[in-house]
Amino acid sequence: SCFGVAWPEVLTKTGLCHSSSEARRLIKQGGIRIDGEKAPPESARGSWLLTPANDCILSKGKRQHIRIIPVGRVIIEVDSEC
């Protein structure tokens, strides 16, 4: 089973960003990385297809990194020990 989640929502739920507007701004400015690659600017308004198999590392800047793991209909489980 899979479902879509907006990137700004993921970033705020994980605590990497304080608000959706901050998340969108950081994505557009290249401050967010997904598995080491800059998040494409169009993802500021796009969504991510979550499946149990597509966990990833989200990074904000150089020092804040978290691993997110989709779990069923619960949006994410956060592993900050990555």
XYZ file of N, CA, C and O in Angstrom, residues 21-66:
184
model
N 6.025 26.840 5.382
C 6.627 27.900 4.565
C 8.151 27.868 4.668
O 8.849 28.074 3.671
N 8.691 27.579 5.858
C 10.138 27.429 5.997
C 10.623 26.246 5.163
O 11.652 26.333 4.479
N 9.869 25.153 5.185
C 10.243 23.961 4.414
C 10.265 24.270 2.920
O 11.223 23.924 2.227
N 9.228 24.940 2.417
C 9.185 25.296 0.996
C 10.345 26.207 0.621
O 10.991 26.021 -0.414
N 10.650 27.179 1.468
C 11.746 28.113 1.200
C 13.085 27.377 1.141
O 13.875 27.573 0.215
N 13.327 26.503 2.113
C 14.584 25.753 2.131
C 14.724 24.820 0.927
O 15.810 24.679 0.374
N 13.623 24.193 0.536
C 13.664 23.329 -0.651
C 14.039 24.159 -1.874
O 14.923 23.797 -2.648
N 13.379 25.303 -2.040
C 13.642 26.152 -3.211
C 15.069 26.682 -3.222
O 15.662 26.875 -4.275
N 15.645 26.915 -2.037
C 17.004 27.457 -1.945
C 18.082 26.371 -1.946
O 19.256 26.675 -1.886
N 17.683 25.110 -1.982
C 18.649 24.022 -2.027
C 19.177 23.595 -0.668
O 20.195 22.914 -0.591
N 18.493 23.961 0.408
C 18.955 23.627 1.751
C 18.499 22.273 2.267
O 18.868 21.861 3.357
N 17.682 21.571 1.501
C 17.190 20.252 1.893
C 17.753 19.209 0.925
O 17.721 19.396 -0.284
N 18.268 18.127 1.491
C 18.783 17.024 0.676
C 18.026 15.746 1.020
O 17.657 15.530 2.166
N 17.829 14.933 -0.013
C 17.163 13.647 0.140
C 18.165 12.600 -0.320
O 18.558 12.595 -1.491
N 18.604 11.770 0.595
C 19.644 10.769 0.296
C 20.872 11.411 -0.346
O 21.446 10.883 -1.297
N 21.269 12.584 0.151
C 22.477 13.240 -0.323
C 22.314 14.095 -1.558
O 23.234 14.810 -1.949
N 21.158 14.068 -2.198
C 20.905 14.860 -3.400
C 20.002 16.040 -3.048
O 19.058 15.883 -2.277
N 20.274 17.206 -3.634
C 19.409 18.359 -3.385
C 17.981 18.032 -3.787
O 17.740 17.455 -4.845
N 17.057 18.410 -2.933
C 15.644 18.215 -3.259
C 15.310 19.121 -4.438
O 15.652 20.301 -4.422
N 14.664 18.594 -5.481
C 14.326 19.446 -6.622
C 13.340 20.533 -6.208
O 12.444 20.271 -5.394
N 13.494 21.751 -6.731
C 12.615 22.858 -6.333
C 11.128 22.551 -6.496
O 10.314 23.013 -5.706
N 10.775 21.733 -7.490
C 9.355 21.420 -7.680
C 8.787 20.580 -6.540
O 7.583 20.507 -6.365
N 9.643 19.967 -5.722
C 9.143 19.184 -4.592
C 8.617 20.072 -3.466
O 7.983 19.591 -2.539
N 8.851 21.384 -3.546
C 8.307 22.310 -2.544
C 6.786 22.271 -2.555
O 6.144 22.487 -1.544
N 6.217 21.983 -3.707
C 4.758 21.901 -3.815
C 4.287 20.497 -4.170
O 3.110 20.236 -4.247
N 5.216 19.584 -4.388
C 4.865 18.231 -4.796
C 4.706 17.294 -3.621
O 4.849 17.675 -2.466
N 4.429 16.054 -3.936
C 4.273 15.059 -2.879
C 5.216 13.891 -3.130
O 5.808 13.758 -4.193
N 5.339 13.084 -2.134
C 6.239 11.944 -2.162
C 5.402 10.695 -1.989
O 4.535 10.632 -1.124
N 5.652 9.718 -2.813
C 4.926 8.467 -2.708
C 5.573 7.611 -1.634
O 6.717 7.194 -1.772
N 4.870 7.399 -0.557
C 5.405 6.620 0.560
C 5.022 5.152 0.418
O 3.866 4.821 0.212
N 6.003 4.296 0.499
C 5.774 2.854 0.577
C 6.719 2.338 1.654
O 7.719 2.983 1.962
N 6.447 1.199 2.225
C 7.334 0.677 3.268
C 8.773 0.471 2.792
O 9.688 0.423 3.581
N 8.989 0.384 1.482
C 10.336 0.105 0.969
C 11.160 1.352 0.682
O 12.333 1.249 0.372
N 10.591 2.562 0.755
C 11.374 3.731 0.352
C 11.747 4.656 1.504
O 11.459 5.835 1.492
N 12.459 4.117 2.487
C 12.980 4.970 3.548
C 14.108 5.815 2.970
O 14.650 5.503 1.918
N 14.416 6.929 3.621
C 15.467 7.797 3.107
C 16.063 8.646 4.233
O 15.534 8.705 5.331
N 17.171 9.282 3.919
C 17.810 10.213 4.841
C 17.474 11.622 4.369
O 17.726 11.979 3.213
N 16.872 12.416 5.245
C 16.603 13.824 4.959
C 17.645 14.654 5.692
O 17.946 14.385 6.857
N 18.177 15.654 5.014
C 19.181 16.526 5.624
C 18.782 17.971 5.460
O 18.317 18.386 4.399
N 18.984 18.731 6.519
C 18.788 20.175 6.482
C 20.153 20.782 6.767
O 20.705 20.602 7.853
N 20.716 21.448 5.771
C 22.054 21.988 5.931
C 23.078 20.875 6.028
O 22.900 19.794 5.482
N 24.164 21.149 6.750
C 25.247 20.172 6.842
C 25.181 19.293 8.084
O 25.830 18.261 8.146
N 24.410 19.696 9.075
C 24.492 18.999 10.366
C 23.234 18.314 10.847
O 23.293 17.535 11.794
N 22.092 18.601 10.262
C 20.850 17.980 10.727
C 20.433 16.895 9.746
O 20.123 17.175 8.587
N 20.425 15.660 10.220
C 20.074 14.516 9.382
C 19.133 13.600 10.155
O 19.332 13.359 11.338
N 18.131 13.108 9.459
C 17.245 12.112 10.053
C 16.908 11.075 8.998
O 16.911 11.351 7.803
